Tab-separated table of C-alpha atoms in Angstrom:
chain	number	residue	atom	x	y	z
A	1423	MET	CA	-4.117	50.974	4.249
A	1424	ASP	CA	-3.278	53.472	6.997
A	1425	ARG	CA	-6.397	54.152	9.052
A	1426	PRO	CA	-6.983	55.406	12.602
A	1427	GLN	CA	-7.250	52.775	15.297
A	1428	ARG	CA	-10.662	52.069	16.804
A	1429	SER	CA	-11.742	51.878	20.406
A	1430	LYS	CA	-13.829	48.931	21.553
A	1431	GLY	CA	-17.597	49.122	21.303
A	1432	VAL	CA	-18.274	51.989	18.881
A	1433	TRP	CA	-19.585	50.046	15.939
A	1434	VAL	CA	-22.943	48.496	16.705
A	1435	PRO	CA	-26.333	50.192	17.216
A	1436	GLY	CA	-26.493	48.826	20.749
A	1437	ALA	CA	-23.117	50.379	21.569
A	1438	ILE	CA	-23.421	53.831	20.020
A	1439	GLY	CA	-26.075	56.498	19.869
A	1440	LYS	CA	-27.897	57.225	16.646
A	1441	ASP	CA	-26.083	60.563	16.382
A	1442	SER	CA	-22.629	58.987	16.449
A	1443	ASN	CA	-20.669	59.714	13.289
A	1444	GLN	CA	-18.345	56.788	12.797
A	1445	GLN	CA	-16.822	57.960	9.557
A	1446	ASP	CA	-15.620	61.131	11.314
A	1447	GLU	CA	-14.029	59.064	14.077
A	1448	LEU	CA	-12.198	56.853	11.588
A	1449	GLY	CA	-11.595	59.021	8.574
A	1450	PHE	CA	-13.115	56.150	6.577
A	1451	VAL	CA	-16.362	55.528	4.719
A	1452	PHE	CA	-17.384	52.161	3.310
A	1453	ASP	CA	-18.105	53.250	-0.278
A	1454	VAL	CA	-19.374	50.489	-2.568
A	1455	PHE	CA	-19.478	52.948	-5.476
A	1456	ASP	CA	-15.705	53.561	-5.372
A	1457	PRO	CA	-14.197	52.066	-8.576
A	1458	ALA	CA	-11.112	50.948	-6.657
A	1459	PHE	CA	-13.302	49.020	-4.219
A	1460	ARG	CA	-15.237	47.373	-7.030
A	1461	ALA	CA	-11.989	46.353	-8.728
A	1462	ASP	CA	-10.580	44.768	-5.548
A	1463	PRO	CA	-12.644	44.907	-2.340
A	1464	TYR	CA	-10.389	42.636	-0.297
A	1465	PRO	CA	-7.964	45.270	1.107
A	1466	THR	CA	-10.978	47.208	2.388
A	1467	TYR	CA	-12.440	44.079	3.969
A	1468	HIS	CA	-9.090	43.317	5.600
A	1469	TRP	CA	-8.934	46.766	7.162
A	1470	MET	CA	-12.558	46.615	8.331
A	1471	ARG	CA	-12.117	43.212	10.003
A	1472	LYS	CA	-9.240	44.672	12.001
A	1473	HIS	CA	-10.545	48.162	12.749
A	1474	ALA	CA	-14.298	48.247	12.126
A	1475	PRO	CA	-15.761	44.725	12.154
A	1476	CYS	CA	-19.273	46.027	12.914
A	1477	TYR	CA	-19.226	49.283	11.019
A	1478	ARG	CA	-22.170	51.697	11.097
A	1479	HIS	CA	-22.508	53.307	7.667
A	1480	PRO	CA	-23.494	56.974	7.392
A	1481	LEU	CA	-26.734	55.789	5.762
A	1482	GLY	CA	-27.610	53.893	8.941
A	1483	PHE	CA	-27.016	50.233	8.134
A	1484	VAL	CA	-24.362	48.059	9.763
A	1485	VAL	CA	-21.628	46.233	7.836
A	1486	LEU	CA	-20.355	42.951	9.316
A	1487	THR	CA	-17.004	41.634	8.089
A	1488	ARG	CA	-15.864	39.003	10.633
A	1489	HIS	CA	-16.716	35.344	10.139
A	1490	SER	CA	-18.237	34.783	13.579
A	1491	ASP	CA	-20.547	37.791	13.302
A	1492	CYS	CA	-21.579	37.027	9.733
A	1493	ARG	CA	-22.383	33.418	10.576
A	1494	GLN	CA	-24.246	34.423	13.732
A	1495	VAL	CA	-26.544	36.788	11.845
A	1496	LEU	CA	-27.162	34.450	8.904
A	1497	ARG	CA	-28.227	31.666	11.245
A	1498	HIS	CA	-30.158	33.740	13.784
A	1499	PRO	CA	-33.976	33.518	13.806
A	1500	HIS	CA	-34.185	37.287	14.382
A	1501	ALA	CA	-32.415	37.992	11.073
A	1502	SER	CA	-35.023	38.518	8.366
A	1503	ALA	CA	-34.372	38.018	4.665
A	1504	ASP	CA	-37.889	39.220	3.780
A	1505	ARG	CA	-37.399	42.041	1.326
A	1506	ARG	CA	-40.783	43.446	2.256
A	1507	SER	CA	-39.393	44.214	5.727
A	1508	TYR	CA	-36.679	46.584	4.500
A	1509	ALA	CA	-37.428	47.739	0.941
A	1510	PRO	CA	-39.691	50.843	0.873
A	1511	PHE	CA	-42.562	49.245	-1.034
A	1512	ASP	CA	-45.169	51.330	0.821
A	1513	PHE	CA	-43.361	54.524	-0.131
A	1514	TRP	CA	-43.180	53.508	-3.778
A	1515	LEU	CA	-46.857	52.501	-3.839
A	1516	ALA	CA	-47.907	55.774	-2.215
A	1517	SER	CA	-45.766	57.912	-4.525
A	1518	GLY	CA	-48.390	57.996	-7.267
A	1519	ILE	CA	-45.557	57.798	-9.811
A	1520	ASP	CA	-46.586	55.197	-12.348
A	1521	TYR	CA	-43.235	53.486	-12.929
A	1522	LEU	CA	-42.501	53.313	-9.176
A	1523	VAL	CA	-45.960	51.906	-8.443
A	1524	ARG	CA	-45.568	49.245	-11.149
A	1525	TYR	CA	-42.105	48.348	-9.862
A	1526	ALA	CA	-43.399	47.954	-6.286
A	1527	GLU	CA	-46.514	46.007	-7.262
A	1528	GLN	CA	-44.443	43.637	-9.355
A	1529	GLY	CA	-41.810	43.231	-6.653
A	1530	ILE	CA	-44.451	42.175	-4.141
A	1531	ARG	CA	-46.357	39.976	-6.587
A	1532	TYR	CA	-43.330	37.961	-7.704
A	1533	MET	CA	-41.272	38.007	-4.505
A	1534	PRO	CA	-39.225	34.748	-4.588
A	1535	PHE	CA	-38.781	32.570	-1.519
A	1536	LEU	CA	-35.157	33.739	-1.325
A	1537	PHE	CA	-36.569	37.003	0.039
A	1538	LYS	CA	-39.154	35.491	2.368
A	1539	ASP	CA	-38.991	34.164	5.909
A	1540	PRO	CA	-40.555	31.021	7.382
A	1541	PRO	CA	-43.192	29.726	7.128
A	1542	ASP	CA	-43.579	30.975	3.523
A	1543	HIS	CA	-39.901	30.425	2.766
A	1544	THR	CA	-40.046	26.871	4.108
A	1545	ARG	CA	-43.258	26.032	2.245
A	1546	LEU	CA	-42.054	27.283	-1.137
A	1547	ARG	CA	-38.476	26.027	-0.866
A	1548	ARG	CA	-39.759	22.525	-0.052
A	1549	ILE	CA	-41.545	22.346	-3.426
A	1550	VAL	CA	-38.290	22.229	-5.403
A	1551	ALA	CA	-35.713	21.226	-2.770
A	1552	GLY	CA	-35.805	17.548	-3.761
A	1553	GLY	CA	-34.509	18.400	-7.224
A	1554	PHE	CA	-31.300	19.884	-5.767
A	1555	GLU	CA	-30.228	17.211	-3.314
A	1556	ALA	CA	-26.680	15.910	-3.829
A	1557	ARG	CA	-27.769	12.343	-4.581
A	1558	GLN	CA	-30.323	13.627	-7.104
A	1559	LEU	CA	-27.734	15.769	-8.858
A	1560	ALA	CA	-25.173	12.957	-9.128
A	1561	SER	CA	-27.099	11.637	-12.121
A	1562	LEU	CA	-26.488	14.960	-13.870
A	1563	ARG	CA	-22.720	14.582	-14.027
A	1564	SER	CA	-22.729	12.970	-17.475
A	1565	LEU	CA	-24.997	15.726	-18.826
A	1566	ILE	CA	-22.761	18.438	-17.391
A	1567	GLU	CA	-19.676	16.706	-18.823
A	1568	GLU	CA	-21.313	16.613	-22.242
A	1569	ILE	CA	-22.264	20.297	-22.148
A	1570	ALA	CA	-18.838	21.309	-20.810
A	1571	SER	CA	-17.149	19.394	-23.633
A	1572	GLU	CA	-19.353	21.064	-26.247
A	1573	GLN	CA	-18.696	24.534	-24.872
A	1574	LEU	CA	-14.936	23.951	-24.667
A	1575	GLU	CA	-14.944	22.743	-28.265
A	1576	ARG	CA	-16.630	26.010	-29.192
A	1577	PHE	CA	-14.069	27.953	-27.155
A	1578	GLU	CA	-11.205	26.197	-28.940
A	1579	GLN	CA	-12.735	26.910	-32.343
A	1580	GLU	CA	-13.672	30.527	-31.696
A	1581	GLY	CA	-10.932	31.450	-29.208
A	1582	GLY	CA	-11.061	34.664	-27.250
A	1583	ASP	CA	-13.485	35.084	-24.409
A	1584	PHE	CA	-13.952	32.246	-21.919
A	1585	VAL	CA	-16.974	33.865	-20.255
A	1586	ASP	CA	-19.125	34.074	-23.392
A	1587	THR	CA	-18.220	30.624	-24.677
A	1588	VAL	CA	-18.070	28.578	-21.440
A	1589	CYS	CA	-18.876	30.310	-18.132
A	1590	ARG	CA	-22.168	31.832	-19.231
A	1591	PRO	CA	-23.732	29.111	-21.425
A	1592	LEU	CA	-22.741	26.061	-19.354
A	1593	PRO	CA	-24.899	26.744	-16.260
A	1594	VAL	CA	-27.676	28.249	-18.393
A	1595	ARG	CA	-27.990	25.055	-20.401
A	1596	VAL	CA	-27.915	22.900	-17.260
A	1597	ILE	CA	-30.561	24.819	-15.298
A	1598	ALA	CA	-32.731	25.117	-18.411
A	1599	ARG	CA	-32.655	21.327	-18.756
A	1600	LEU	CA	-33.563	20.906	-15.091
A	1601	ILE	CA	-36.469	23.341	-15.265
A	1602	GLY	CA	-37.691	22.119	-18.649
A	1603	ILE	CA	-36.921	25.216	-20.738
A	1604	PRO	CA	-36.426	24.386	-24.439
A	1605	PRO	CA	-32.922	25.036	-25.861
A	1606	ALA	CA	-34.320	27.606	-28.289
A	1607	ASP	CA	-35.402	29.768	-25.332
A	1608	GLU	CA	-32.207	29.576	-23.283
A	1609	GLU	CA	-30.647	32.806	-24.520
A	1610	GLN	CA	-33.806	34.832	-23.940
A	1611	VAL	CA	-34.186	33.418	-20.427
A	1612	CYS	CA	-30.549	34.275	-19.744
A	1613	GLU	CA	-31.113	37.879	-20.863
A	1614	TRP	CA	-34.146	38.245	-18.603
A	1615	SER	CA	-32.180	36.752	-15.719
A	1616	ASP	CA	-29.333	39.204	-16.225
A	1617	VAL	CA	-31.778	42.105	-15.864
A	1618	LEU	CA	-33.205	40.572	-12.676
A	1619	ALA	CA	-29.709	40.227	-11.194
A	1620	GLN	CA	-29.117	43.959	-11.658
A	1621	ASP	CA	-31.950	44.643	-9.216
A	1622	LEU	CA	-29.821	43.173	-6.409
A	1623	GLU	CA	-27.074	45.750	-6.914
A	1624	PRO	CA	-26.896	48.644	-4.445
A	1625	SER	CA	-28.049	51.745	-6.271
A	1626	LEU	CA	-29.123	55.285	-5.520
A	1627	ASN	CA	-30.622	55.399	-8.979
A	1628	MET	CA	-34.410	54.962	-9.114
A	1629	ASP	CA	-34.727	56.515	-12.552
A	1630	GLN	CA	-37.580	55.654	-14.866
A	1631	GLU	CA	-35.480	54.031	-17.589
A	1632	ARG	CA	-33.825	51.491	-15.279
A	1633	LEU	CA	-36.972	50.531	-13.412
A	1634	THR	CA	-39.056	50.359	-16.585
A	1635	ARG	CA	-36.502	47.994	-18.110
A	1636	GLN	CA	-36.710	45.895	-14.955
A	1637	THR	CA	-40.528	45.716	-14.905
A	1638	GLN	CA	-40.714	44.910	-18.603
A	1639	ALA	CA	-38.231	42.047	-18.217
A	1640	VAL	CA	-40.124	40.616	-15.241
A	1641	GLU	CA	-43.485	40.913	-17.036
A	1642	ALA	CA	-42.151	39.110	-20.099
A	1643	PHE	CA	-40.396	36.465	-17.999
A	1644	ALA	CA	-43.498	35.888	-15.862
A	1645	SER	CA	-45.706	35.506	-18.936
A	1646	TYR	CA	-43.284	32.996	-20.406
A	1647	LEU	CA	-43.096	30.942	-17.207
A	1648	GLU	CA	-46.862	30.940	-16.762
A	1649	GLY	CA	-47.077	29.478	-20.246
A	1650	LEU	CA	-44.526	26.835	-19.279
A	1651	VAL	CA	-46.576	25.859	-16.220
A	1652	GLN	CA	-49.699	25.612	-18.347
A	1653	GLN	CA	-47.831	23.326	-20.749
A	1654	ARG	CA	-46.878	21.053	-17.857
A	1655	ILE	CA	-50.498	20.912	-16.705
A	1656	ARG	CA	-51.347	19.495	-20.119
A	1657	GLN	CA	-48.154	17.439	-20.521
A	1658	PRO	CA	-46.277	16.675	-17.279
A	1659	ARG	CA	-42.590	15.758	-17.447
A	1660	GLN	CA	-39.784	14.855	-15.085
A	1661	ASP	CA	-38.561	18.415	-14.526
A	1662	LEU	CA	-38.758	21.245	-12.004
A	1663	ALA	CA	-41.563	22.979	-13.883
A	1664	SER	CA	-43.668	19.858	-13.327
A	1665	ARG	CA	-42.788	19.820	-9.608
A	1666	VAL	CA	-44.040	23.387	-9.355
A	1667	LYS	CA	-47.141	22.498	-11.371
A	1668	ASP	CA	-47.887	19.649	-8.966
A	1669	ALA	CA	-47.627	22.027	-6.003
A	1670	LEU	CA	-49.907	24.520	-7.726
A	1671	GLN	CA	-52.544	21.898	-8.393
A	1672	ALA	CA	-52.264	20.611	-4.818
A	1673	GLY	CA	-52.906	24.095	-3.451
A	1674	GLU	CA	-49.410	24.384	-1.968
A	1675	CYS	CA	-48.686	27.627	-3.811
A	1676	SER	CA	-50.404	30.285	-5.892
A	1677	ILE	CA	-49.740	30.838	-9.583
A	1678	ASP	CA	-47.722	33.962	-8.738
A	1679	GLU	CA	-45.633	31.973	-6.247
A	1680	ALA	CA	-45.136	29.236	-8.844
A	1681	ILE	CA	-43.893	31.789	-11.374
A	1682	ALA	CA	-41.641	33.502	-8.816
A	1683	THR	CA	-40.101	30.159	-7.835
A	1684	LEU	CA	-39.247	29.226	-11.415
A	1685	MET	CA	-37.955	32.739	-12.056
A	1686	LEU	CA	-35.627	32.433	-9.073
A	1687	LEU	CA	-34.344	29.014	-10.150
A	1688	ALA	CA	-33.660	30.214	-13.692
A	1689	ALA	CA	-31.836	33.367	-12.593
A	1690	ALA	CA	-29.942	32.088	-9.552
A	1691	GLY	CA	-29.315	28.766	-11.286
A	1692	HIS	CA	-26.689	30.260	-13.543
A	1693	GLU	CA	-25.611	33.604	-12.069
A	1694	THR	CA	-23.466	32.238	-9.224
A	1695	THR	CA	-21.915	29.388	-11.239
A	1696	ARG	CA	-20.974	31.724	-14.084
A	1697	HIS	CA	-18.929	33.897	-11.743
A	1698	LEU	CA	-17.572	30.990	-9.700
A	1699	LEU	CA	-16.149	29.346	-12.810
A	1700	ALA	CA	-14.715	32.574	-14.225
A	1701	ASN	CA	-13.098	33.450	-10.893
A	1702	ALA	CA	-11.630	29.962	-10.639
A	1703	VAL	CA	-10.096	30.039	-14.122
A	1704	TYR	CA	-8.711	33.534	-13.538
A	1705	ALA	CA	-7.138	32.464	-10.241
A	1706	LEU	CA	-5.657	29.290	-11.744
A	1707	ALA	CA	-4.204	31.182	-14.702
A	1708	SER	CA	-2.773	33.758	-12.285
A	1709	HIS	CA	-1.203	31.110	-10.039
A	1710	PRO	CA	0.704	28.660	-12.294
A	1711	HIS	CA	1.957	26.592	-9.363
A	1712	GLN	CA	-1.620	25.847	-8.312
A	1713	TRP	CA	-2.424	24.816	-11.879
A	1714	GLU	CA	0.536	22.449	-11.749
A	1715	LEU	CA	-0.854	20.877	-8.583
A	1716	LEU	CA	-4.063	20.182	-10.473
A	1717	LYS	CA	-2.260	18.805	-13.520
A	1718	SER	CA	-0.178	16.449	-11.365
A	1719	ALA	CA	-3.308	15.307	-9.492
A	1720	GLN	CA	-1.883	16.421	-6.144
A	1721	VAL	CA	-5.156	18.265	-5.645
A	1722	SER	CA	-8.594	17.724	-7.160
A	1723	PRO	CA	-10.925	19.956	-9.199
A	1724	ARG	CA	-13.277	19.924	-6.202
A	1725	GLN	CA	-10.531	21.463	-4.067
A	1726	ALA	CA	-10.103	24.171	-6.694
A	1727	VAL	CA	-13.825	24.918	-6.466
A	1728	GLU	CA	-13.784	25.132	-2.663
A	1729	GLU	CA	-10.739	27.389	-2.582
A	1730	THR	CA	-12.205	29.701	-5.214
A	1731	LEU	CA	-15.441	29.983	-3.235
A	1732	ARG	CA	-13.341	31.132	-0.293
A	1733	PHE	CA	-10.699	33.203	-2.052
A	1734	ASP	CA	-12.845	35.133	-4.542
A	1735	THR	CA	-16.439	34.691	-3.431
A	1736	PRO	CA	-18.953	35.036	-6.303
A	1737	VAL	CA	-21.790	36.336	-4.091
A	1738	GLN	CA	-20.014	38.890	-1.949
A	1739	MET	CA	-22.701	40.055	0.482
A	1740	LEU	CA	-26.226	39.489	1.772
A	1741	PHE	CA	-28.736	41.822	3.418
A	1742	ARG	CA	-30.745	41.181	6.578
A	1743	ARG	CA	-33.018	43.155	8.899
A	1744	MET	CA	-33.035	42.367	12.608
A	1745	LEU	CA	-36.516	41.556	13.919
A	1746	GLY	CA	-35.112	41.249	17.440
A	1747	PRO	CA	-31.778	41.773	19.220
A	1748	VAL	CA	-28.773	39.800	17.979
A	1749	GLU	CA	-25.464	39.633	19.858
A	1750	THR	CA	-22.197	40.145	17.971
A	1751	THR	CA	-18.574	40.149	19.143
A	1752	GLU	CA	-18.734	43.954	19.366
A	1753	GLY	CA	-22.099	44.421	21.014
A	1754	LEU	CA	-25.811	44.167	20.358
A	1755	LEU	CA	-27.625	44.645	17.071
A	1756	GLN	CA	-30.985	46.106	18.038
A	1757	ALA	CA	-34.327	45.177	16.482
A	1758	GLY	CA	-34.850	47.209	13.325
A	1759	SER	CA	-31.163	47.285	12.424
A	1760	ASP	CA	-30.383	46.790	8.731
A	1761	VAL	CA	-27.281	44.658	8.302
A	1762	LEU	CA	-24.992	43.964	5.365
A	1763	VAL	CA	-23.352	40.554	5.866
A	1764	VAL	CA	-20.111	40.470	3.862
A	1765	ALA	CA	-19.537	36.772	3.229
A	1766	ALA	CA	-16.513	37.517	1.044
A	1767	SER	CA	-14.789	39.165	3.988
A	1768	ALA	CA	-15.769	36.357	6.361
A	1769	ASN	CA	-14.114	33.904	3.967
A	1770	ARG	CA	-10.779	35.715	4.466
A	1771	ASP	CA	-10.951	36.018	8.233
A	1772	ASP	CA	-7.555	34.948	9.590
A	1773	SER	CA	-9.140	33.707	12.809
A	1774	VAL	CA	-10.739	30.943	10.708
A	1775	PHE	CA	-8.455	30.535	7.671
A	1776	SER	CA	-4.665	30.599	7.893
A	1777	ASP	CA	-2.871	32.943	5.490
A	1778	PRO	CA	-6.287	33.843	4.021
A	1779	ASP	CA	-5.048	36.110	1.214
A	1780	ARG	CA	-3.145	33.224	-0.383
A	1781	PHE	CA	-4.813	31.105	-3.089
A	1782	ASP	CA	-3.950	27.580	-1.938
A	1783	LEU	CA	-5.669	24.525	-3.401
A	1784	SER	CA	-4.126	22.237	-0.790
A	1785	ARG	CA	-5.879	24.118	2.003
A	1786	GLU	CA	-8.133	22.041	4.240
A	1787	PRO	CA	-11.793	22.918	3.534
A	1788	GLY	CA	-13.242	25.350	6.045
A	1789	PRO	CA	-16.638	26.822	6.936
A	1790	VAL	CA	-17.025	29.165	3.988
A	1791	LEU	CA	-20.116	31.374	3.867
A	1792	SER	CA	-20.156	31.647	0.076
A	1793	PHE	CA	-23.630	30.140	-0.140
A	1794	GLY	CA	-24.889	31.710	3.056
A	1795	SER	CA	-25.765	29.728	6.159
A	1796	GLY	CA	-28.823	28.708	8.103
A	1797	PRO	CA	-32.338	28.344	6.648
A	1798	HIS	CA	-31.518	30.458	3.580
A	1799	HIS	CA	-28.404	28.463	2.656
A	1800	CYS	CA	-28.326	28.411	-1.154
A	1801	LEU	CA	-30.539	25.660	-2.525
A	1802	GLY	CA	-28.344	25.280	-5.615
A	1803	SER	CA	-24.987	25.051	-3.855
A	1804	HIS	CA	-24.477	21.362	-4.724
A	1805	LEU	CA	-25.295	22.041	-8.382
A	1806	ALA	CA	-22.961	25.043	-8.600
A	1807	ARG	CA	-20.117	23.041	-7.077
A	1808	LEU	CA	-20.739	20.116	-9.425
A	1809	GLU	CA	-20.836	22.290	-12.554
A	1810	ALA	CA	-17.625	24.101	-11.639
A	1811	GLU	CA	-15.893	20.854	-10.648
A	1812	VAL	CA	-16.750	19.197	-13.958
A	1813	ALA	CA	-15.683	22.240	-15.973
A	1814	ILE	CA	-12.343	22.573	-14.180
A	1815	GLY	CA	-11.747	18.839	-14.553
A	1816	ALA	CA	-12.342	19.170	-18.282
A	1817	LEU	CA	-9.844	22.048	-18.477
A	1818	VAL	CA	-7.192	19.973	-16.726
A	1819	GLU	CA	-7.800	17.053	-19.065
A	1820	ARG	CA	-7.742	19.095	-22.271
A	1821	TYR	CA	-5.031	21.693	-21.632
A	1822	GLU	CA	-1.405	21.465	-20.607
A	1823	ASN	CA	-1.335	25.139	-19.645
A	1824	ILE	CA	-3.689	28.102	-19.548
A	1825	ALA	CA	-2.733	31.778	-19.551
A	1826	LEU	CA	-4.631	35.032	-19.334
A	1827	GLY	CA	-5.124	36.956	-22.537
A	1828	GLN	CA	-5.149	40.721	-22.802
A	1829	ALA	CA	-7.336	42.897	-20.601
A	1830	PRO	CA	-9.696	40.687	-18.589
A	1831	GLN	CA	-12.683	42.802	-17.571
A	1832	ARG	CA	-14.285	42.593	-14.147
A	1833	ASN	CA	-18.043	43.013	-14.167
A	1834	GLY	CA	-17.951	45.943	-11.730
A	1835	SER	CA	-20.674	44.385	-9.585
A	1836	VAL	CA	-20.688	44.783	-5.821
A	1837	VAL	CA	-22.856	41.732	-5.116
A	1838	PHE	CA	-21.856	39.313	-7.913
A	1839	ARG	CA	-18.088	39.376	-8.323
A	1840	GLY	CA	-16.982	37.990	-11.663
A	1841	PHE	CA	-15.953	38.903	-15.188
A	1842	THR	CA	-17.639	40.167	-18.300
A	1843	LYS	CA	-14.617	39.284	-20.425
A	1844	LEU	CA	-11.921	36.705	-19.733
A	1845	PRO	CA	-9.590	36.199	-22.699
A	1846	LEU	CA	-7.755	32.918	-22.248
A	1847	ALA	CA	-4.911	31.257	-24.119
A	1848	PHE	CA	-4.287	27.528	-23.838
A	1849	GLU	CA	-1.784	24.829	-24.774
A	1850	PRO	CA	-3.492	21.531	-25.658
A	1851	ALA	CA	-2.533	18.550	-23.532
A	1852	SER	CA	-0.075	16.211	-25.217
A	1853	SER	CA	-2.645	13.417	-25.185
A	1854	ARG	CA	-4.811	15.540	-27.502
A	1855	THR	CA	-2.025	16.435	-29.931
A	1856	ASP	CA	-0.157	13.150	-30.279
A	1857	PRO	CA	-1.019	11.161	-33.426
């Protein structure tokens, strides 16, 4: 990508005036709506790390693409994840437009702890954190193996799309079991969660149809989860819904916070793993030598998970607002700066990872930012890794070879990079075909 060279110090709010026009200086605009970028963002990230590591967008926010800067912001106490600090809720509430007012009221009412800062973030995260510790999740391996086997059996019988038959239902069934959602309700919960995930996409579209669909899904989801909490008050169980119920009864959270917490767990509990697994299978099918390393046990399924998290990061970027000054390698981010932290770019920074554009399962694990860093590090990271590891292990055991079918379809998302369709062909392992 042939772009003009930069001069030091022109990227960060502390280093340039507000009237500076960086895109004119560079002949480049970071455009997340460009179809070519959505299909493959990594060449753009590569160029930005070299020429514009702290890029001021024409809309005013800053885009960070180097590992050191991304990690610094994610871990800095001045970096706020509180959505109320940067989303224009006051503007929407004051608009007098019914669908905007409802959207804003609902967004504030059911704001999950993912989008809150300490002490609220700490208080609410603590309620469910014990259910996601590595030692707690180890007991889930047999359940995940059972579900993975069932979904692969379905894939073998139905053929065709690996996303619909494995990547999507596997983590949904696991997180539903953890929360205490009945199997009959899993598909509906998944549909609500998919609508919620769309709200994290960058969009200039605040049209009535989209926001009404969003508010209706949240209202229905919230009503369902309130009913689930009420059931646990009457009949407690060993599940996350009961943990949240206990906190509610102990006065550690409100009913709205209880609902928002369960909503977050249900949605985030499958969204990342779905894309992680699809990206891993796509990469393995596209790199036969790496598949052979897995088959010959020279590398492990866990190594395949870690390399996929780095190579094709399922959650590409995170948003933060600076509540105070934060130093970067290019200068100072001033208080009030809005910052897009591109974890997917950080994971391909050649100052941290050698030959970063190569998919290499034998690579030594490095400090990937795929699940964030600092106090908002993803609560479900151990679970996502375990689910993907088990699923990839099952693939290696069952299939001699895998190959891409016709026309895999990327999901077109900027935030959640994955697939909507992943046709996959397979050759059964000899141990499964011999008499």
